[in-house]
Amino acid sequence: MSHDRILIKGNEAVAFGALDAGCRCYFGYPITPQNEIPETMSLRLPECGGQFVQAESEVAAINMLLGAGACGIPAMTSSSSCGISLMQEGISYMAGSHIPAVIVNMERGGPGLGDIGPSQGDYFQACKGGGHGDHRNLVLAPSTAQECYDMMFLAFALAFKYANPVMLLGDAIVAQIKEPVRRQPPADALSPEALAELAAPWRMEGYGKRGPGARPRLLKSVYLAEGALAARNRLLMEKYAAMQAEACAECWNTDDAELVVVAFGSMARIARSAVRKLREEGLKAGLFRPKTLYPFPAGALRALAPGRRFLVIEQNTGQMVEDVRLSLMGENAKVDWHGVMPGLFIGADALEDPIRQACKEN
């Protein structure tokens, strides 16, 4: 890999990040706006000795991913919104079975078939489980093409650390934007050998590889004996509680801010430009950007609460705002919300008036 910067789309950055992180199996089905991911993987995976499979459907793809993950293979799939909906049963099965997987959702407008424009309308689906049962995905939210690359290393590391699905939640803007990206693994990236070591205690590999006397291994999500499912769910709850240590956010110009804008992904980068312009006018605004959506960085947000007002900006009809209000409950903090409707492409100027008005009401 080259350490020089290359000009690529966010989708291509995802693919290169996955390859450099050790991904050796990809299963997926084409859908706009994420098609450069499978296109790049189809070209590059065979060069790395990996396997690319264009499945017959998203349902097939997620179940292939389950099988590869059960064998401890770093594997991934990608899709967009309605395609991710078709994968929800398999995601729930993997969460219930303690099977790692990396899933990329480059969101498109909805509900229904919607359009191929940007949206952040899958926040609930990604962060609140999406499928059946009490399960959670770790959810990462890139804002730039460079983060699309870097966060793939984190996605595989977290998937294998917790034996759990990890979702990278982007959208049509992050997917299609073309930016310089440095193809260099982060300093704390886990090697493929480290991922294999994390999978060694549970992966399916056959008795022959493990020697005589090896005990059988079983990865499953069905528990029919009295009390068995309750015990399993208690175990999962303990794992989700441990995930809270992974919560991460960026604070930008919040030290002296009277108003804190809370936004993620592509809306955060647009909001940052608007905040920068308004600070030039003398308005004391800052930006809080969650990098992990689950676990939500509630503690870091609460630390900003004293004496401040909050404005949540997201491209949906009101989803992350619920987690912001829950995080700030009891802090006597006013939380306003501004929604950009799914499917719209906006510039920073479209956010200046809502932020300016919120500052005046402060």
GROMACS .gro file of C-alpha atoms in nm:
model
  362
    1MET     CA    1   0.000   0.000   0.000
    2SER     CA    2   0.110   0.356  -0.066
    3HIS     CA    3   0.141   0.610   0.215
    4ASP     CA    4   0.097   0.894  -0.034
    5ARG     CA    5  -0.245   1.055  -0.055
    6ILE     CA    6  -0.474   0.934  -0.331
    7LEU     CA    7  -0.791   1.098  -0.463
    8ILE     CA    8  -1.078   0.851  -0.412
    9LYS     CA    9  -1.444   0.834  -0.317
   10GLY     CA   10  -1.562   0.749   0.032
   11ASN     CA   11  -1.686   0.415  -0.100
   12GLU     CA   12  -1.343   0.332  -0.240
   13ALA     CA   13  -1.184   0.439   0.089
   14VAL     CA   14  -1.410   0.189   0.269
   15ALA     CA   15  -1.295  -0.089   0.038
   16PHE     CA   16  -0.925  -0.005   0.071
   17GLY     CA   17  -0.961   0.026   0.447
   18ALA     CA   18  -1.125  -0.316   0.467
   19LEU     CA   19  -0.855  -0.476   0.253
   20ASP     CA   20  -0.573  -0.320   0.455
   21ALA     CA   21  -0.745  -0.423   0.780
   22GLY     CA   22  -0.733  -0.786   0.670
   23CYS     CA   23  -1.078  -0.845   0.519
   24ARG     CA   24  -1.060  -1.152   0.299
   25CYS     CA   25  -1.426  -1.223   0.220
   26TYR     CA   26  -1.693  -0.995   0.080
   27PHE     CA   27  -2.054  -1.088   0.011
   28GLY     CA   28  -2.298  -0.835  -0.129
   29TYR     CA   29  -2.555  -0.725  -0.380
   30PRO     CA   30  -2.545  -0.401  -0.581
   31ILE     CA   31  -2.749  -0.098  -0.481
   32THR     CA   32  -2.688   0.276  -0.524
   33PRO     CA   33  -2.513   0.475  -0.368
   34GLN     CA   34  -2.260   0.219  -0.238
   35ASN     CA   35  -2.175   0.032  -0.557
   36GLU     CA   36  -1.809   0.137  -0.568
   37ILE     CA   37  -1.753  -0.076  -0.257
   38PRO     CA   38  -1.836  -0.413  -0.419
   39GLU     CA   39  -1.683  -0.296  -0.748
   40THR     CA   40  -1.349  -0.222  -0.578
   41MET     CA   41  -1.362  -0.538  -0.368
   42SER     CA   42  -1.431  -0.750  -0.675
   43LEU     CA   43  -1.114  -0.615  -0.836
   44ARG     CA   44  -0.884  -0.612  -0.534
   45LEU     CA   45  -0.985  -0.907  -0.314
   46PRO     CA   46  -0.859  -1.177  -0.554
   47GLU     CA   47  -0.521  -0.998  -0.563
   48CYS     CA   48  -0.504  -1.045  -0.183
   49GLY     CA   49  -0.599  -1.411  -0.196
   50GLY     CA   50  -0.953  -1.334  -0.080
   51GLN     CA   51  -1.299  -1.425  -0.204
   52PHE     CA   52  -1.560  -1.195  -0.356
   53VAL     CA   53  -1.915  -1.323  -0.402
   54GLN     CA   54  -2.197  -1.124  -0.560
   55ALA     CA   55  -2.486  -1.292  -0.382
   56GLU     CA   56  -2.828  -1.341  -0.536
   57SER     CA   57  -2.983  -1.112  -0.274
   58GLU     CA   58  -2.911  -0.920   0.045
   59VAL     CA   59  -3.065  -1.208   0.242
   60ALA     CA   60  -2.815  -1.448   0.091
   61ALA     CA   61  -2.527  -1.205   0.147
   62ILE     CA   62  -2.588  -1.164   0.520
   63ASN     CA   63  -2.613  -1.539   0.574
   64MET     CA   64  -2.288  -1.594   0.384
   65LEU     CA   65  -2.136  -1.332   0.614
   66LEU     CA   66  -2.266  -1.523   0.916
   67GLY     CA   67  -2.093  -1.839   0.794
   68ALA     CA   68  -1.760  -1.667   0.730
   69GLY     CA   69  -1.773  -1.486   1.064
   70ALA     CA   70  -1.844  -1.812   1.247
   71CYS     CA   71  -1.516  -1.944   1.103
   72GLY     CA   72  -1.329  -1.641   1.237
   73ILE     CA   73  -1.267  -1.493   0.892
   74PRO     CA   74  -1.256  -1.111   0.867
   75ALA     CA   75  -1.549  -1.059   0.633
   76MET     CA   76  -1.791  -0.784   0.539
   77THR     CA   77  -2.092  -0.681   0.339
   78SER     CA   78  -2.228  -0.345   0.229
   79SER     CA   79  -2.561  -0.213   0.110
   80SER     CA   80  -2.792   0.085   0.137
   81SER     CA   81  -3.102   0.136   0.354
   82CYS     CA   82  -3.368  -0.093   0.206
   83GLY     CA   83  -3.097  -0.351   0.136
   84ILE     CA   84  -2.991  -0.338   0.500
   85SER     CA   85  -3.356  -0.394   0.597
   86LEU     CA   86  -3.342  -0.729   0.420
   87MET     CA   87  -3.035  -0.823   0.625
   88GLN     CA   88  -3.189  -0.761   0.966
   89GLU     CA   89  -3.277  -1.124   1.046
   90GLY     CA   90  -2.918  -1.235   0.982
   91ILE     CA   91  -2.777  -0.946   1.186
   92SER     CA   92  -2.994  -1.048   1.482
   93TYR     CA   93  -2.876  -1.408   1.444
   94MET     CA   94  -2.512  -1.300   1.449
   95ALA     CA   95  -2.562  -1.080   1.755
   96GLY     CA   96  -2.738  -1.364   1.935
   97SER     CA   97  -2.465  -1.612   1.838
   98HIS     CA   98  -2.163  -1.393   1.926
   99ILE     CA   99  -2.039  -1.379   1.566
  100PRO     CA  100  -1.833  -1.084   1.437
  101ALA     CA  101  -1.923  -0.904   1.116
  102VAL     CA  102  -1.865  -0.568   0.952
  103ILE     CA  103  -2.163  -0.417   0.773
  104VAL     CA  104  -2.151  -0.090   0.577
  105ASN     CA  105  -2.470   0.109   0.518
  106MET     CA  106  -2.438   0.405   0.283
  107GLU     CA  107  -2.787   0.540   0.344
  108ARG     CA  108  -3.024   0.663   0.076
  109GLY     CA  109  -3.352   0.851   0.102
  110GLY     CA  110  -3.659   0.673   0.236
  111PRO     CA  111  -3.887   0.534   0.364
  112GLY     CA  112  -3.969   0.272   0.105
  113LEU     CA  113  -3.767   0.287  -0.214
  114GLY     CA  114  -3.729   0.665  -0.168
  115ASP     CA  115  -3.447   0.794  -0.386
  116ILE     CA  116  -3.069   0.768  -0.416
  117GLY     CA  117  -3.002   1.101  -0.243
  118PRO     CA  118  -2.854   1.149   0.103
  119SER     CA  119  -3.036   1.065   0.424
  120GLN     CA  120  -2.967   0.985   0.787
  121GLY     CA  121  -3.299   0.812   0.829
  122ASP     CA  122  -3.150   0.476   0.929
  123TYR     CA  123  -3.023   0.597   1.268
  124PHE     CA  124  -3.294   0.410   1.459
  125GLN     CA  125  -3.242   0.097   1.248
  126ALA     CA  126  -2.867   0.097   1.312
  127CYS     CA  127  -2.858   0.204   1.677
  128LYS     CA  128  -3.173   0.053   1.824
  129GLY     CA  129  -3.122  -0.299   1.692
  130GLY     CA  130  -3.318  -0.296   1.366
  131GLY     CA  131  -3.397  -0.666   1.373
  132HIS     CA  132  -3.589  -0.874   1.626
  133GLY     CA  133  -3.490  -0.927   1.987
  134ASP     CA  134  -3.279  -0.724   2.228
  135HIS     CA  135  -2.960  -0.687   2.028
  136ARG     CA  136  -2.726  -0.399   1.950
  137ASN     CA  137  -2.473  -0.318   1.682
  138LEU     CA  138  -2.166  -0.110   1.744
  139VAL     CA  139  -2.219   0.184   1.506
  140LEU     CA  140  -1.947   0.411   1.363
  141ALA     CA  141  -2.024   0.735   1.178
  142PRO     CA  142  -1.757   0.862   0.935
  143SER     CA  143  -1.766   1.224   0.823
  144THR     CA  144  -1.487   1.221   0.563
  145ALA     CA  145  -1.337   0.984   0.308
  146GLN     CA  146  -1.029   0.953   0.532
  147GLU     CA  147  -1.251   0.838   0.819
  148CYS     CA  148  -1.415   0.587   0.585
  149TYR     CA  149  -1.070   0.433   0.549
  150ASP     CA  150  -0.955   0.465   0.910
  151MET     CA  151  -1.278   0.345   1.067
  152MET     CA  152  -1.267   0.014   0.882
  153PHE     CA  153  -0.970  -0.086   1.098
  154LEU     CA  154  -1.168   0.006   1.408
  155ALA     CA  155  -1.474  -0.177   1.276
  156PHE     CA  156  -1.290  -0.509   1.239
  157ALA     CA  157  -1.110  -0.465   1.570
  158LEU     CA  158  -1.436  -0.403   1.757
  159ALA     CA  159  -1.622  -0.680   1.574
  160PHE     CA  160  -1.364  -0.935   1.687
  161LYS     CA  161  -1.311  -0.786   2.034
  162TYR     CA  162  -1.682  -0.817   2.116
  163ALA     CA  163  -1.777  -1.098   1.872
  164ASN     CA  164  -2.058  -0.875   1.747
  165PRO     CA  165  -2.180  -0.701   1.431
  166VAL     CA  166  -2.031  -0.356   1.371
  167MET     CA  167  -2.198  -0.113   1.132
  168LEU     CA  168  -2.034   0.174   0.949
  169LEU     CA  169  -2.318   0.421   0.892
  170GLY     CA  170  -2.256   0.666   0.609
  171ASP     CA  171  -2.478   0.819   0.343
  172ALA     CA  172  -2.481   0.922  -0.022
  173ILE     CA  173  -2.264   1.229   0.048
  174VAL     CA  174  -1.993   1.045   0.241
  175ALA     CA  175  -2.009   0.759  -0.010
  176GLN     CA  176  -1.972   0.967  -0.324
  177ILE     CA  177  -1.754   1.257  -0.208
  178LYS     CA  178  -1.405   1.247  -0.358
  179GLU     CA  179  -1.122   1.354  -0.128
  180PRO     CA  180  -0.750   1.292  -0.073
  181VAL     CA  181  -0.699   0.985   0.146
  182ARG     CA  182  -0.377   0.862   0.299
  183ARG     CA  183  -0.377   0.484   0.271
  184GLN     CA  184  -0.185   0.421   0.591
  185PRO     CA  185  -0.315   0.201   0.875
  186PRO     CA  186  -0.374   0.388   1.204
  187ALA     CA  187  -0.101   0.341   1.462
  188ASP     CA  188  -0.330   0.135   1.687
  189ALA     CA  189  -0.468  -0.088   1.410
  190LEU     CA  190  -0.489  -0.460   1.487
  191SER     CA  191  -0.306  -0.692   1.249
  192PRO     CA  192  -0.485  -0.983   1.078
  193GLU     CA  193  -0.286  -1.210   1.311
  194ALA     CA  194  -0.428  -1.027   1.614
  195LEU     CA  195  -0.781  -1.070   1.479
  196ALA     CA  196  -0.715  -1.442   1.432
  197GLU     CA  197  -0.594  -1.467   1.791
  198LEU     CA  198  -0.916  -1.306   1.918
  199ALA     CA  199  -1.120  -1.562   1.721
  200ALA     CA  200  -0.912  -1.864   1.824
  201PRO     CA  201  -1.119  -1.963   2.133
  202TRP     CA  202  -1.452  -1.992   1.950
  203ARG     CA  203  -1.415  -2.013   1.570
  204MET     CA  204  -1.545  -2.312   1.374
  205GLU     CA  205  -1.244  -2.496   1.230
  206GLY     CA  206  -1.300  -2.871   1.268
  207TYR     CA  207  -1.153  -3.124   1.508
  208GLY     CA  208  -0.861  -3.201   1.276
  209LYS     CA  209  -0.706  -2.858   1.325
  210ARG     CA  210  -0.750  -2.855   1.700
  211GLY     CA  211  -0.603  -3.192   1.784
  212PRO     CA  212  -0.736  -3.495   1.973
  213GLY     CA  213  -0.954  -3.439   2.278
  214ALA     CA  214  -1.080  -3.101   2.159
  215ARG     CA  215  -1.425  -3.016   2.288
  216PRO     CA  216  -1.698  -2.942   2.032
  217ARG     CA  217  -1.785  -2.581   1.964
  218LEU     CA  218  -2.132  -2.452   1.893
  219LEU     CA  219  -2.236  -2.103   1.785
  220LYS     CA  220  -2.612  -2.062   1.800
  221SER     CA  221  -2.891  -1.818   1.880
  222VAL     CA  222  -3.163  -2.066   1.977
  223TYR     CA  223  -3.201  -2.145   2.350
  224LEU     CA  224  -3.506  -2.360   2.431
  225ALA     CA  225  -3.420  -2.500   2.774
  226GLU     CA  226  -3.591  -2.340   3.074
  227GLY     CA  227  -3.407  -2.020   3.167
  228ALA     CA  228  -3.142  -2.060   2.894
  229LEU     CA  229  -3.256  -1.765   2.682
  230ALA     CA  230  -3.284  -1.541   2.987
  231ALA     CA  231  -2.924  -1.627   3.079
  232ARG     CA  232  -2.813  -1.558   2.722
  233ASN     CA  233  -2.977  -1.216   2.722
  234ARG     CA  234  -2.817  -1.129   3.056
  235LEU     CA  235  -2.480  -1.219   2.901
  236LEU     CA  236  -2.553  -0.998   2.600
  237MET     CA  237  -2.653  -0.710   2.828
  238GLU     CA  238  -2.319  -0.737   3.007
  239LYS     CA  239  -2.142  -0.723   2.671
  240TYR     CA  240  -2.338  -0.416   2.559
  241ALA     CA  241  -2.256  -0.246   2.889
  242ALA     CA  242  -1.886  -0.316   2.829
  243MET     CA  243  -1.918  -0.153   2.486
  244GLN     CA  244  -1.984   0.182   2.654
  245ALA     CA  245  -1.607   0.214   2.692
  246GLU     CA  246  -1.582   0.256   2.314
  247ALA     CA  247  -1.796   0.574   2.301
  248CYS     CA  248  -1.615   0.848   2.110
  249ALA     CA  249  -1.690   1.204   1.997
  250GLU     CA  250  -1.521   1.515   1.860
  251CYS     CA  251  -1.565   1.854   2.027
  252TRP     CA  252  -1.490   2.153   1.804
  253ASN     CA  253  -1.488   2.510   1.937
  254THR     CA  254  -1.697   2.410   2.238
  255ASP     CA  255  -1.479   2.564   2.511
  256ASP     CA  256  -1.643   2.907   2.491
  257ALA     CA  257  -1.960   2.802   2.309
  258GLU     CA  258  -2.297   2.916   2.434
  259LEU     CA  259  -2.472   2.700   2.171
  260VAL     CA  260  -2.349   2.351   2.085
  261VAL     CA  261  -2.460   2.203   1.753
  262VAL     CA  262  -2.485   1.822   1.769
  263ALA     CA  263  -2.454   1.648   1.432
  264PHE     CA  264  -2.297   1.335   1.283
  265GLY     CA  265  -2.166   1.217   0.949
  266SER     CA  266  -2.213   1.440   0.645
  267MET     CA  267  -2.441   1.682   0.834
  268ALA     CA  268  -2.159   1.740   1.084
  269ARG     CA  269  -1.916   1.850   0.816
  270ILE     CA  270  -2.175   2.086   0.667
  271ALA     CA  271  -2.265   2.217   1.013
  272ARG     CA  272  -1.895   2.275   1.088
  273SER     CA  273  -1.872   2.512   0.790
  274ALA     CA  274  -2.181   2.698   0.907
  275VAL     CA  275  -2.049   2.727   1.263
  276ARG     CA  276  -1.715   2.856   1.133
  277LYS     CA  277  -1.894   3.129   0.935
  278LEU     CA  278  -2.111   3.231   1.232
  279ARG     CA  279  -1.815   3.248   1.468
  280GLU     CA  280  -1.668   3.506   1.231
  281GLU     CA  281  -1.985   3.708   1.302
  282GLY     CA  282  -1.914   3.685   1.675
  283LEU     CA  283  -2.168   3.413   1.760
  284LYS     CA  284  -2.036   3.168   2.018
  285ALA     CA  285  -2.130   2.835   1.862
  286GLY     CA  286  -1.948   2.501   1.868
  287LEU     CA  287  -1.989   2.149   1.732
  288PHE     CA  288  -2.024   1.815   1.908
  289ARG     CA  289  -1.984   1.524   1.664
  290PRO     CA  290  -2.048   1.167   1.779
  291LYS     CA  291  -1.808   0.930   1.606
  292THR     CA  292  -1.980   0.632   1.765
  293LEU     CA  293  -2.359   0.636   1.748
  294TYR     CA  294  -2.383   0.319   1.955
  295PRO     CA  295  -2.256   0.344   2.216
  296PHE     CA  296  -2.368   0.707   2.215
  297PRO     CA  297  -2.108   0.936   2.381
  298ALA     CA  298  -2.352   1.053   2.648
  299GLY     CA  299  -2.087   1.128   2.911
  300ALA     CA  300  -1.889   1.359   2.682
  301LEU     CA  301  -2.209   1.541   2.588
  302ARG     CA  302  -2.318   1.580   2.952
  303ALA     CA  303  -1.982   1.735   3.031
  304LEU     CA  304  -2.076   2.024   2.800
  305ALA     CA  305  -2.420   2.080   2.953
  306PRO     CA  306  -2.360   2.348   3.222
  307GLY     CA  307  -2.468   2.687   3.093
  308ARG     CA  308  -2.517   2.574   2.735
  309ARG     CA  309  -2.800   2.521   2.489
  310PHE     CA  310  -2.800   2.246   2.224
  311LEU     CA  311  -2.922   2.230   1.864
  312VAL     CA  312  -2.941   1.886   1.702
  313ILE     CA  313  -2.911   1.889   1.323
  314GLU     CA  314  -2.971   1.567   1.133
  315GLN     CA  315  -3.102   1.465   0.791
  316ASN     CA  316  -3.416   1.286   0.900
  317THR     CA  317  -3.742   1.364   1.076
  318GLY     CA  318  -3.599   1.339   1.430
  319GLN     CA  319  -3.399   1.039   1.550
  320MET     CA  320  -3.062   1.114   1.713
  321VAL     CA  321  -3.231   1.398   1.900
  322GLU     CA  322  -3.390   1.135   2.124
  323ASP     CA  323  -3.048   1.010   2.239
  324VAL     CA  324  -2.929   1.367   2.291
  325ARG     CA  325  -3.228   1.443   2.514
  326LEU     CA  326  -3.184   1.117   2.706
  327SER     CA  327  -2.815   1.197   2.757
  328LEU     CA  328  -2.895   1.543   2.893
  329MET     CA  329  -3.191   1.441   3.107
  330GLY     CA  330  -3.165   1.605   3.448
  331GLU     CA  331  -2.903   1.856   3.330
  332ASN     CA  332  -3.152   2.142   3.285
  333ALA     CA  333  -3.028   2.184   2.926
  334LYS     CA  334  -3.251   2.311   2.645
  335VAL     CA  335  -3.236   2.090   2.333
  336ASP     CA  336  -3.373   2.216   2.001
  337TRP     CA  337  -3.387   2.024   1.675
  338HIS     CA  338  -3.352   2.114   1.308
  339GLY     CA  339  -3.422   1.854   1.043
  340VAL     CA  340  -3.299   1.846   0.686
  341MET     CA  341  -3.539   1.634   0.486
  342PRO     CA  342  -3.400   1.313   0.332
  343GLY     CA  343  -3.309   1.340  -0.035
  344LEU     CA  344  -3.194   1.704  -0.023
  345PHE     CA  345  -2.841   1.819  -0.101
  346ILE     CA  346  -2.769   2.132   0.101
  347GLY     CA  347  -2.480   2.367   0.161
  348ALA     CA  348  -2.363   2.532   0.482
  349ASP     CA  349  -2.571   2.842   0.404
  350ALA     CA  350  -2.889   2.638   0.460
  351LEU     CA  351  -2.786   2.580   0.823
  352GLU     CA  352  -2.673   2.931   0.909
  353ASP     CA  353  -3.018   3.075   0.985
  354PRO     CA  354  -3.129   2.785   1.212
  355ILE     CA  355  -2.802   2.809   1.407
  356ARG     CA  356  -2.816   3.190   1.417
  357GLN     CA  357  -3.174   3.179   1.548
  358ALA     CA  358  -3.081   2.923   1.815
  359CYS     CA  359  -2.793   3.147   1.926
  360LYS     CA  360  -3.026   3.445   1.960
  361GLU     CA  361  -3.266   3.244   2.176
  362ASN     CA  362  -2.982   3.139   2.404
   0.00000   0.00000   0.00000
